Amino acid sequence: MEEDIKEIIAKNITDLRVENGMTQIDLAEKLNYSDKAVSKWERAKSLPDVTTLVQISDLFGVKLDYMVKSEHKEDKEDIIEKPQQTGFLSKKINKISITGMSILLVWLLATTVFVVLDLSLDTYNHFLTFIYAVPASVIVWLVFNTMW
């Protein structure tokens, strides 16, 4: 019985991975395992633990029952609707855009302060606002870089 369940899980992991156009390395990276561990699972040499099976089923949008069944119904009642996932590249572009806009906001603020001070005061040390904007920009960049 144990050999049967290993082979069923191995076949289901392989089928789901191939269906979704992933390599063993891709799946291993998403699960924080080595590609050798995924290879062992797919060859039925070992079994992933239950928490890993849950992660795999969530990743592929199927119920946990799907992973241990050899027969799957045509009506796909075991399939869960996956939310639309944005790709890694678009997430990275969004983060870079938000960081860039925040830095631009610092410089817009510095320019506004420069203009207001230039109109209201007669001293000529207003350029210091731009000098202060440099470390402020670096701090904003560091904060966003640390968050993401």
Tab-separated table of N, CA and C in Angstrom:
chain	number	residue	atom	x	y	z
A	1	MET	N	0.830	-1.205	0.000
A	1	MET	CA	0.000	0.000	0.000
A	1	MET	C	0.865	1.256	0.000
A	2	GLU	N	1.958	1.230	0.812
A	2	GLU	CA	2.817	2.414	0.887
A	2	GLU	C	3.475	2.688	-0.465
A	3	GLU	N	3.863	1.626	-1.169
A	3	GLU	CA	4.482	1.818	-2.476
A	3	GLU	C	3.478	2.416	-3.464
A	4	ASP	N	2.227	1.996	-3.346
A	4	ASP	CA	1.206	2.532	-4.239
A	4	ASP	C	1.013	4.027	-4.024
A	5	ILE	N	0.929	4.452	-2.785
A	5	ILE	CA	0.702	5.866	-2.495
A	5	ILE	C	1.894	6.699	-2.944
A	6	LYS	N	3.107	6.145	-2.789
A	6	LYS	CA	4.299	6.860	-3.261
A	6	LYS	C	4.228	7.086	-4.772
A	7	GLU	N	3.836	6.038	-5.479
A	7	GLU	CA	3.770	6.141	-6.933
A	7	GLU	C	2.644	7.075	-7.381
A	8	ILE	N	1.536	7.043	-6.684
A	8	ILE	CA	0.418	7.939	-7.016
A	8	ILE	C	0.826	9.395	-6.806
A	9	ILE	N	1.409	9.680	-5.647
A	9	ILE	CA	1.844	11.053	-5.361
A	9	ILE	C	2.926	11.480	-6.356
A	10	ALA	N	3.860	10.571	-6.655
A	10	ALA	CA	4.924	10.876	-7.606
A	10	ALA	C	4.344	11.240	-8.973
A	11	LYS	N	3.392	10.429	-9.432
A	11	LYS	CA	2.774	10.693	-10.741
A	11	LYS	C	2.021	12.019	-10.731
A	12	ASN	N	1.287	12.296	-9.657
A	12	ASN	CA	0.512	13.536	-9.590
A	12	ASN	C	1.415	14.771	-9.535
A	13	ILE	N	2.490	14.691	-8.771
A	13	ILE	CA	3.422	15.834	-8.717
A	13	ILE	C	4.024	16.073	-10.096
A	14	THR	N	4.457	15.000	-10.741
A	14	THR	CA	5.055	15.120	-12.073
A	14	THR	C	4.053	15.698	-13.067
A	15	ASP	N	2.836	15.158	-13.074
A	15	ASP	CA	1.814	15.625	-14.012
A	15	ASP	C	1.497	17.108	-13.799
A	16	LEU	N	1.308	17.503	-12.544
A	16	LEU	CA	0.983	18.900	-12.259
A	16	LEU	C	2.131	19.829	-12.635
A	17	ARG	N	3.343	19.402	-12.357
A	17	ARG	CA	4.511	20.224	-12.675
A	17	ARG	C	4.641	20.410	-14.182
A	18	VAL	N	4.517	19.326	-14.926
A	18	VAL	CA	4.643	19.394	-16.383
A	18	VAL	C	3.489	20.193	-16.982
A	19	GLU	N	2.272	19.973	-16.477
A	19	GLU	CA	1.094	20.715	-16.936
A	19	GLU	C	1.276	22.221	-16.810
A	20	ASN	N	1.957	22.628	-15.752
A	20	ASN	CA	2.157	24.052	-15.494
A	20	ASN	C	3.473	24.578	-16.075
A	21	GLY	N	4.145	23.762	-16.857
A	21	GLY	CA	5.352	24.194	-17.544
A	21	GLY	C	6.516	24.513	-16.623
A	22	MET	N	6.613	23.782	-15.533
A	22	MET	CA	7.695	24.016	-14.580
A	22	MET	C	8.734	22.906	-14.676
A	23	THR	N	9.968	23.263	-14.373
A	23	THR	CA	11.014	22.264	-14.243
A	23	THR	C	11.089	21.833	-12.783
A	24	GLN	N	11.857	20.785	-12.535
A	24	GLN	CA	12.043	20.348	-11.150
A	24	GLN	C	12.739	21.444	-10.342
A	25	ILE	N	13.625	22.159	-10.973
A	25	ILE	CA	14.331	23.250	-10.290
A	25	ILE	C	13.353	24.363	-9.921
A	26	ASP	N	12.444	24.705	-10.845
A	26	ASP	CA	11.438	25.742	-10.559
A	26	ASP	C	10.583	25.352	-9.357
A	27	LEU	N	10.108	24.114	-9.355
A	27	LEU	CA	9.275	23.649	-8.248
A	27	LEU	C	10.067	23.641	-6.947
A	28	ALA	N	11.301	23.188	-7.009
A	28	ALA	CA	12.137	23.141	-5.811
A	28	ALA	C	12.355	24.537	-5.234
A	29	GLU	N	12.575	25.530	-6.093
A	29	GLU	CA	12.781	26.899	-5.619
A	29	GLU	C	11.531	27.445	-4.949
A	30	LYS	N	10.366	27.146	-5.512
A	30	LYS	CA	9.123	27.648	-4.926
A	30	LYS	C	8.827	27.002	-3.567
A	31	LEU	N	9.310	25.786	-3.374
A	31	LEU	CA	9.048	25.070	-2.131
A	31	LEU	C	10.216	25.142	-1.146
A	32	ASN	N	11.302	25.793	-1.548
A	32	ASN	CA	12.526	25.874	-0.741
A	32	ASN	C	13.107	24.496	-0.451
A	33	TYR	N	13.144	23.663	-1.478
A	33	TYR	CA	13.776	22.354	-1.419
A	33	TYR	C	14.802	22.280	-2.534
A	34	SER	N	15.598	21.225	-2.533
A	34	SER	CA	16.546	21.033	-3.627
A	34	SER	C	15.848	20.306	-4.769
A	35	ASP	N	16.405	20.449	-5.970
A	35	ASP	CA	15.827	19.746	-7.110
A	35	ASP	C	16.003	18.228	-6.957
A	36	LYS	N	16.985	17.822	-6.172
A	36	LYS	CA	17.183	16.389	-5.914
A	36	LYS	C	16.032	15.815	-5.085
A	37	ALA	N	15.522	16.611	-4.144
A	37	ALA	CA	14.378	16.159	-3.343
A	37	ALA	C	13.150	15.996	-4.240
A	38	VAL	N	12.926	16.963	-5.123
A	38	VAL	CA	11.787	16.879	-6.047
A	38	VAL	C	11.950	15.661	-6.949
A	39	SER	N	13.157	15.415	-7.404
A	39	SER	CA	13.425	14.246	-8.241
A	39	SER	C	13.104	12.946	-7.497
A	40	LYS	N	13.468	12.876	-6.223
A	40	LYS	CA	13.149	11.680	-5.420
A	40	LYS	C	11.647	11.501	-5.273
A	41	TRP	N	10.938	12.620	-5.071
A	41	TRP	CA	9.473	12.525	-4.956
A	41	TRP	C	8.883	11.998	-6.250
A	42	GLU	N	9.367	12.510	-7.373
A	42	GLU	CA	8.795	12.137	-8.670
A	42	GLU	C	9.183	10.724	-9.094
A	43	ARG	N	10.249	10.189	-8.558
A	43	ARG	CA	10.643	8.802	-8.844
A	43	ARG	C	10.096	7.846	-7.796
A	44	ALA	N	9.313	8.364	-6.842
A	44	ALA	CA	8.691	7.572	-5.762
A	44	ALA	C	9.733	6.934	-4.862
A	45	LYS	N	10.875	7.582	-4.732
A	45	LYS	CA	11.910	7.098	-3.826
A	45	LYS	C	11.679	7.609	-2.408
A	46	SER	N	10.979	8.731	-2.296
A	46	SER	CA	10.615	9.266	-0.979
A	46	SER	C	9.318	10.056	-1.134
A	47	LEU	N	8.739	10.418	-0.009
A	47	LEU	CA	7.499	11.192	-0.001
A	47	LEU	C	7.749	12.559	0.623
A	48	PRO	N	7.140	13.594	0.077
A	48	PRO	CA	7.199	14.883	0.772
A	48	PRO	C	6.334	14.811	2.025
A	49	ASP	N	6.670	15.606	3.040
A	49	ASP	CA	5.835	15.594	4.246
A	49	ASP	C	4.503	16.279	3.962
A	50	VAL	N	3.596	16.178	4.884
A	50	VAL	CA	2.229	16.661	4.677
A	50	VAL	C	2.198	18.169	4.422
A	51	THR	N	2.996	18.927	5.166
A	51	THR	CA	2.994	20.385	4.956
A	51	THR	C	3.490	20.727	3.565
A	52	THR	N	4.446	19.954	3.063
A	52	THR	CA	4.934	20.189	1.704
A	52	THR	C	3.879	19.803	0.678
A	53	LEU	N	3.153	18.719	0.940
A	53	LEU	CA	2.057	18.344	0.039
A	53	LEU	C	0.991	19.434	-0.013
A	54	VAL	N	0.712	20.047	1.126
A	54	VAL	CA	-0.251	21.150	1.159
A	54	VAL	C	0.282	22.317	0.329
A	55	GLN	N	1.571	22.626	0.464
A	55	GLN	CA	2.167	23.708	-0.330
A	55	GLN	C	2.071	23.401	-1.818
A	56	ILE	N	2.346	22.167	-2.194
A	56	ILE	CA	2.285	21.773	-3.603
A	56	ILE	C	0.858	21.891	-4.125
A	57	SER	N	-0.102	21.423	-3.343
A	57	SER	CA	-1.496	21.509	-3.790
A	57	SER	C	-1.951	22.962	-3.901
A	58	ASP	N	-1.525	23.816	-2.974
A	58	ASP	CA	-1.856	25.242	-3.069
A	58	ASP	C	-1.200	25.879	-4.291
A	59	LEU	N	0.040	25.511	-4.535
A	59	LEU	CA	0.783	26.070	-5.659
A	59	LEU	C	0.105	25.764	-6.985
A	60	PHE	N	-0.385	24.532	-7.127
A	60	PHE	CA	-1.001	24.131	-8.381
A	60	PHE	C	-2.515	24.303	-8.389
A	61	GLY	N	-3.086	24.765	-7.283
A	61	GLY	CA	-4.509	25.048	-7.243
A	61	GLY	C	-5.386	23.811	-7.229
A	62	VAL	N	-4.950	22.770	-6.541
A	62	VAL	CA	-5.758	21.566	-6.407
A	62	VAL	C	-5.971	21.273	-4.924
A	63	LYS	N	-6.991	20.474	-4.645
A	63	LYS	CA	-7.223	20.060	-3.263
A	63	LYS	C	-6.187	19.013	-2.882
A	64	LEU	N	-5.965	18.878	-1.586
A	64	LEU	CA	-4.994	17.898	-1.102
A	64	LEU	C	-5.397	16.481	-1.506
A	65	ASP	N	-6.692	16.205	-1.574
A	65	ASP	CA	-7.173	14.886	-2.007
A	65	ASP	C	-6.654	14.531	-3.397
A	66	TYR	N	-6.551	15.530	-4.238
A	66	TYR	CA	-6.088	15.319	-5.611
A	66	TYR	C	-4.702	14.678	-5.620
A	67	MET	N	-3.874	15.063	-4.664
A	67	MET	CA	-2.491	14.586	-4.639
A	67	MET	C	-2.390	13.091	-4.331
A	68	VAL	N	-3.368	12.537	-3.619
A	68	VAL	CA	-3.276	11.138	-3.201
A	68	VAL	C	-4.239	10.220	-3.956
A	69	LYS	N	-4.963	10.734	-4.924
A	69	LYS	CA	-5.877	9.921	-5.724
A	69	LYS	C	-5.212	9.547	-7.041
A	70	SER	N	-5.459	8.302	-7.451
A	70	SER	CA	-4.907	7.881	-8.744
A	70	SER	C	-5.856	8.225	-9.891
A	71	GLU	N	-7.147	8.232	-9.607
A	71	GLU	CA	-8.150	8.561	-10.620
A	71	GLU	C	-8.692	9.956	-10.353
A	72	HIS	N	-8.748	10.754	-11.396
A	72	HIS	CA	-9.277	12.106	-11.261
A	72	HIS	C	-10.487	12.243	-12.170
A	73	LYS	N	-11.551	12.776	-11.615
A	73	LYS	CA	-12.790	12.918	-12.362
A	73	LYS	C	-12.634	13.995	-13.435
A	74	GLU	N	-13.387	13.811	-14.498
A	74	GLU	CA	-13.328	14.749	-15.611
A	74	GLU	C	-13.901	16.117	-15.280
A	75	ASP	N	-14.832	16.168	-14.305
A	75	ASP	CA	-15.451	17.454	-13.989
A	75	ASP	C	-14.537	18.347	-13.152
A	76	LYS	N	-13.379	17.835	-12.807
A	76	LYS	CA	-12.354	18.626	-12.116
A	76	LYS	C	-12.857	19.218	-10.801
A	77	GLU	N	-13.597	18.432	-10.040
A	77	GLU	CA	-14.090	18.949	-8.761
A	77	GLU	C	-12.956	19.145	-7.760
A	78	ASP	N	-11.809	18.510	-8.023
A	78	ASP	CA	-10.676	18.670	-7.129
A	78	ASP	C	-9.858	19.928	-7.432
A	79	ILE	N	-10.172	20.568	-8.521
A	79	ILE	CA	-9.411	21.755	-8.907
A	79	ILE	C	-9.982	22.971	-8.187
A	80	ILE	N	-9.105	23.767	-7.623
A	80	ILE	CA	-9.479	25.004	-6.939
A	80	ILE	C	-9.152	26.151	-7.875
A	81	GLU	N	-10.026	27.132	-7.913
A	81	GLU	CA	-9.739	28.310	-8.724
A	81	GLU	C	-8.564	29.066	-8.122
A	82	LYS	N	-7.511	29.221	-8.901
A	82	LYS	CA	-6.351	29.965	-8.432
A	82	LYS	C	-6.556	31.445	-8.724
A	83	PRO	N	-6.182	32.286	-7.787
A	83	PRO	CA	-6.228	33.707	-8.098
A	83	PRO	C	-5.207	34.029	-9.165
A	84	GLN	N	-5.512	35.028	-9.956
A	84	GLN	CA	-4.599	35.427	-11.021
A	84	GLN	C	-3.288	35.883	-10.403
A	85	GLN	N	-2.211	35.228	-10.791
A	85	GLN	CA	-0.918	35.584	-10.234
A	85	GLN	C	-0.173	36.469	-11.226
A	86	THR	N	0.435	37.508	-10.687
A	86	THR	CA	1.269	38.329	-11.538
A	86	THR	C	2.657	37.741	-11.538
A	87	GLY	N	3.342	37.903	-12.632
A	87	GLY	CA	4.668	37.336	-12.750
A	87	GLY	C	5.691	38.060	-11.898
A	88	PHE	N	6.812	37.397	-11.740
A	88	PHE	CA	7.904	37.944	-10.938
A	88	PHE	C	8.376	39.264	-11.518
A	89	LEU	N	8.463	39.324	-12.843
A	89	LEU	CA	8.982	40.528	-13.479
A	89	LEU	C	8.068	41.723	-13.257
A	90	SER	N	6.754	41.518	-13.364
A	90	SER	CA	5.841	42.646	-13.170
A	90	SER	C	5.850	43.124	-11.722
A	91	LYS	N	6.006	42.201	-10.754
A	91	LYS	CA	6.111	42.606	-9.355
A	91	LYS	C	7.366	43.430	-9.137
A	92	LYS	N	8.445	43.008	-9.757
A	92	LYS	CA	9.712	43.720	-9.609
A	92	LYS	C	9.613	45.110	-10.244
A	93	ILE	N	8.972	45.193	-11.383
A	93	ILE	CA	8.801	46.490	-12.049
A	93	ILE	C	7.941	47.403	-11.180
A	94	ASN	N	6.884	46.866	-10.565
A	94	ASN	CA	6.041	47.675	-9.674
A	94	ASN	C	6.838	48.209	-8.495
A	95	LYS	N	7.661	47.372	-7.901
A	95	LYS	CA	8.463	47.803	-6.760
A	95	LYS	C	9.467	48.874	-7.158
A	96	ILE	N	10.094	48.691	-8.300
A	96	ILE	CA	11.051	49.690	-8.786
A	96	ILE	C	10.325	51.000	-9.080
A	97	SER	N	9.141	50.920	-9.663
A	97	SER	CA	8.365	52.130	-9.975
A	97	SER	C	7.977	52.884	-8.706
A	98	ILE	N	7.524	52.161	-7.695
A	98	ILE	CA	7.130	52.806	-6.441
A	98	ILE	C	8.337	53.460	-5.781
A	99	THR	N	9.461	52.773	-5.777
A	99	THR	CA	10.678	53.346	-5.203
A	99	THR	C	11.100	54.593	-5.962
A	100	GLY	N	11.081	54.517	-7.282
A	100	GLY	CA	11.454	55.673	-8.106
A	100	GLY	C	10.538	56.860	-7.893
A	101	MET	N	9.234	56.594	-7.808
A	101	MET	CA	8.297	57.701	-7.574
A	101	MET	C	8.494	58.321	-6.195
A	102	SER	N	8.839	57.515	-5.215
A	102	SER	CA	9.090	58.046	-3.870
A	102	SER	C	10.326	58.935	-3.859
A	103	ILE	N	11.350	58.526	-4.569
A	103	ILE	CA	12.560	59.351	-4.659
A	103	ILE	C	12.255	60.640	-5.412
A	104	LEU	N	11.470	60.539	-6.473
A	104	LEU	CA	11.069	61.757	-7.197
A	104	LEU	C	10.256	62.691	-6.307
A	105	LEU	N	9.455	62.133	-5.426
A	105	LEU	CA	8.687	62.949	-4.490
A	105	LEU	C	9.615	63.726	-3.556
A	106	VAL	N	10.695	63.086	-3.127
A	106	VAL	CA	11.675	63.787	-2.290
A	106	VAL	C	12.241	64.991	-3.043
A	107	TRP	N	12.585	64.798	-4.315
A	107	TRP	CA	13.168	65.887	-5.106
A	107	TRP	C	12.126	66.960	-5.423
A	108	LEU	N	10.872	66.563	-5.619
A	108	LEU	CA	9.809	67.548	-5.837
A	108	LEU	C	9.628	68.396	-4.589
A	109	LEU	N	9.668	67.764	-3.448
A	109	LEU	CA	9.570	68.486	-2.187
A	109	LEU	C	10.755	69.442	-2.016
A	110	ALA	N	11.949	68.975	-2.356
A	110	ALA	CA	13.139	69.828	-2.254
A	110	ALA	C	13.021	71.037	-3.190
A	111	THR	N	12.520	70.808	-4.387
A	111	THR	CA	12.345	71.908	-5.343
A	111	THR	C	11.314	72.903	-4.833
A	112	THR	N	10.219	72.392	-4.272
A	112	THR	CA	9.178	73.267	-3.720
A	112	THR	C	9.739	74.113	-2.582
A	113	VAL	N	10.479	73.495	-1.692
A	113	VAL	CA	11.083	74.234	-0.580
A	113	VAL	C	12.057	75.280	-1.119
A	114	PHE	N	12.824	74.915	-2.128
A	114	PHE	CA	13.778	75.854	-2.724
A	114	PHE	C	13.059	77.082	-3.291
A	115	VAL	N	11.979	76.852	-4.018
A	115	VAL	CA	11.241	77.967	-4.631
A	115	VAL	C	10.593	78.836	-3.554
A	116	VAL	N	9.986	78.236	-2.553
A	116	VAL	CA	9.332	79.004	-1.490
A	116	VAL	C	10.361	79.835	-0.729
A	117	LEU	N	11.499	79.238	-0.396
A	117	LEU	CA	12.533	79.980	0.313
A	117	LEU	C	13.120	81.082	-0.549
A	118	ASP	N	13.246	80.845	-1.827
A	118	ASP	CA	13.808	81.837	-2.734
A	118	ASP	C	12.892	83.048	-2.843
A	119	LEU	N	11.595	82.826	-2.810
A	119	LEU	CA	10.649	83.935	-2.905
A	119	LEU	C	10.520	84.700	-1.599
A	120	SER	N	10.721	84.002	-0.476
A	120	SER	CA	10.440	84.652	0.796
A	120	SER	C	11.670	85.231	1.490
A	121	LEU	N	12.840	84.727	1.201
A	121	LEU	CA	14.036	85.205	1.890
A	121	LEU	C	15.037	85.800	0.896
A	122	ASP	N	15.903	86.614	1.411
A	122	ASP	CA	16.888	87.245	0.542
A	122	ASP	C	18.252	86.570	0.601
A	123	THR	N	18.413	85.564	1.435
A	123	THR	CA	19.710	84.898	1.507
A	123	THR	C	19.852	83.927	0.354
A	124	TYR	N	21.090	83.568	0.071
A	124	TYR	CA	21.346	82.731	-1.096
A	124	TYR	C	21.784	81.312	-0.727
A	125	ASN	N	21.396	80.817	0.434
A	125	ASN	CA	21.762	79.472	0.856
A	125	ASN	C	20.647	78.458	0.586
A	126	HIS	N	19.763	78.771	-0.312
A	126	HIS	CA	18.630	77.883	-0.605
A	126	HIS	C	19.065	76.597	-1.305
A	127	PHE	N	20.213	76.630	-1.976
A	127	PHE	CA	20.686	75.442	-2.687
A	127	PHE	C	20.931	74.267	-1.731
A	128	LEU	N	21.039	74.565	-0.430
A	128	LEU	CA	21.248	73.496	0.542
A	128	LEU	C	20.084	72.498	0.572
A	129	THR	N	18.906	72.948	0.160
A	129	THR	CA	17.777	72.003	0.118
A	129	THR	C	18.059	70.839	-0.826
A	130	PHE	N	18.762	71.109	-1.930
A	130	PHE	CA	19.101	70.027	-2.862
A	130	PHE	C	20.193	69.130	-2.292
A	131	ILE	N	21.085	69.696	-1.518
A	131	ILE	CA	22.121	68.890	-0.878
A	131	ILE	C	21.487	67.968	0.162
A	132	TYR	N	20.478	68.474	0.896
A	132	TYR	CA	19.777	67.635	1.870
A	132	TYR	C	18.902	66.580	1.189
A	133	ALA	N	18.515	66.829	-0.039
A	133	ALA	CA	17.677	65.869	-0.761
A	133	ALA	C	18.449	64.607	-1.132
A	134	VAL	N	19.761	64.717	-1.268
A	134	VAL	CA	20.565	63.542	-1.640
A	134	VAL	C	20.506	62.473	-0.544
A	135	PRO	N	20.848	62.786	0.721
A	135	PRO	CA	20.744	61.730	1.741
A	135	PRO	C	19.294	61.289	1.970
A	136	ALA	N	18.349	62.216	1.808
A	136	ALA	CA	16.939	61.828	1.965
A	136	ALA	C	16.562	60.807	0.898
A	137	SER	N	17.035	60.991	-0.318
A	137	SER	CA	16.769	60.031	-1.392
A	137	SER	C	17.387	58.676	-1.084
A	138	VAL	N	18.605	58.703	-0.583
A	138	VAL	CA	19.277	57.450	-0.239
A	138	VAL	C	18.514	56.729	0.873
A	139	ILE	N	18.029	57.478	1.848
A	139	ILE	CA	17.266	56.869	2.947
A	139	ILE	C	15.974	56.242	2.420
A	140	VAL	N	15.279	56.950	1.543
A	140	VAL	CA	14.045	56.403	0.952
A	140	VAL	C	14.366	55.126	0.189
A	141	TRP	N	15.428	55.164	-0.602
A	141	TRP	CA	15.820	53.975	-1.360
A	141	TRP	C	16.150	52.812	-0.417
A	142	LEU	N	16.897	53.062	0.640
A	142	LEU	CA	17.251	52.024	1.605
A	142	LEU	C	16.019	51.434	2.291
A	143	VAL	N	15.083	52.299	2.645
A	143	VAL	CA	13.869	51.814	3.307
A	143	VAL	C	13.098	50.877	2.378
A	144	PHE	N	12.893	51.283	1.135
A	144	PHE	CA	12.152	50.427	0.212
A	144	PHE	C	12.942	49.165	-0.123
A	145	ASN	N	14.244	49.296	-0.257
A	145	ASN	CA	15.073	48.135	-0.548
A	145	ASN	C	15.022	47.131	0.604
A	146	THR	N	14.988	47.613	1.824
A	146	THR	CA	14.913	46.735	2.990
A	146	THR	C	13.538	46.075	3.089
A	147	MET	N	12.486	46.829	2.779
A	147	MET	CA	11.128	46.266	2.828
A	147	MET	C	10.960	45.144	1.825
A	148	TRP	N	11.552	45.291	0.631
A	148	TRP	CA	11.325	44.307	-0.422
A	148	TRP	C	12.546	43.443	-0.618
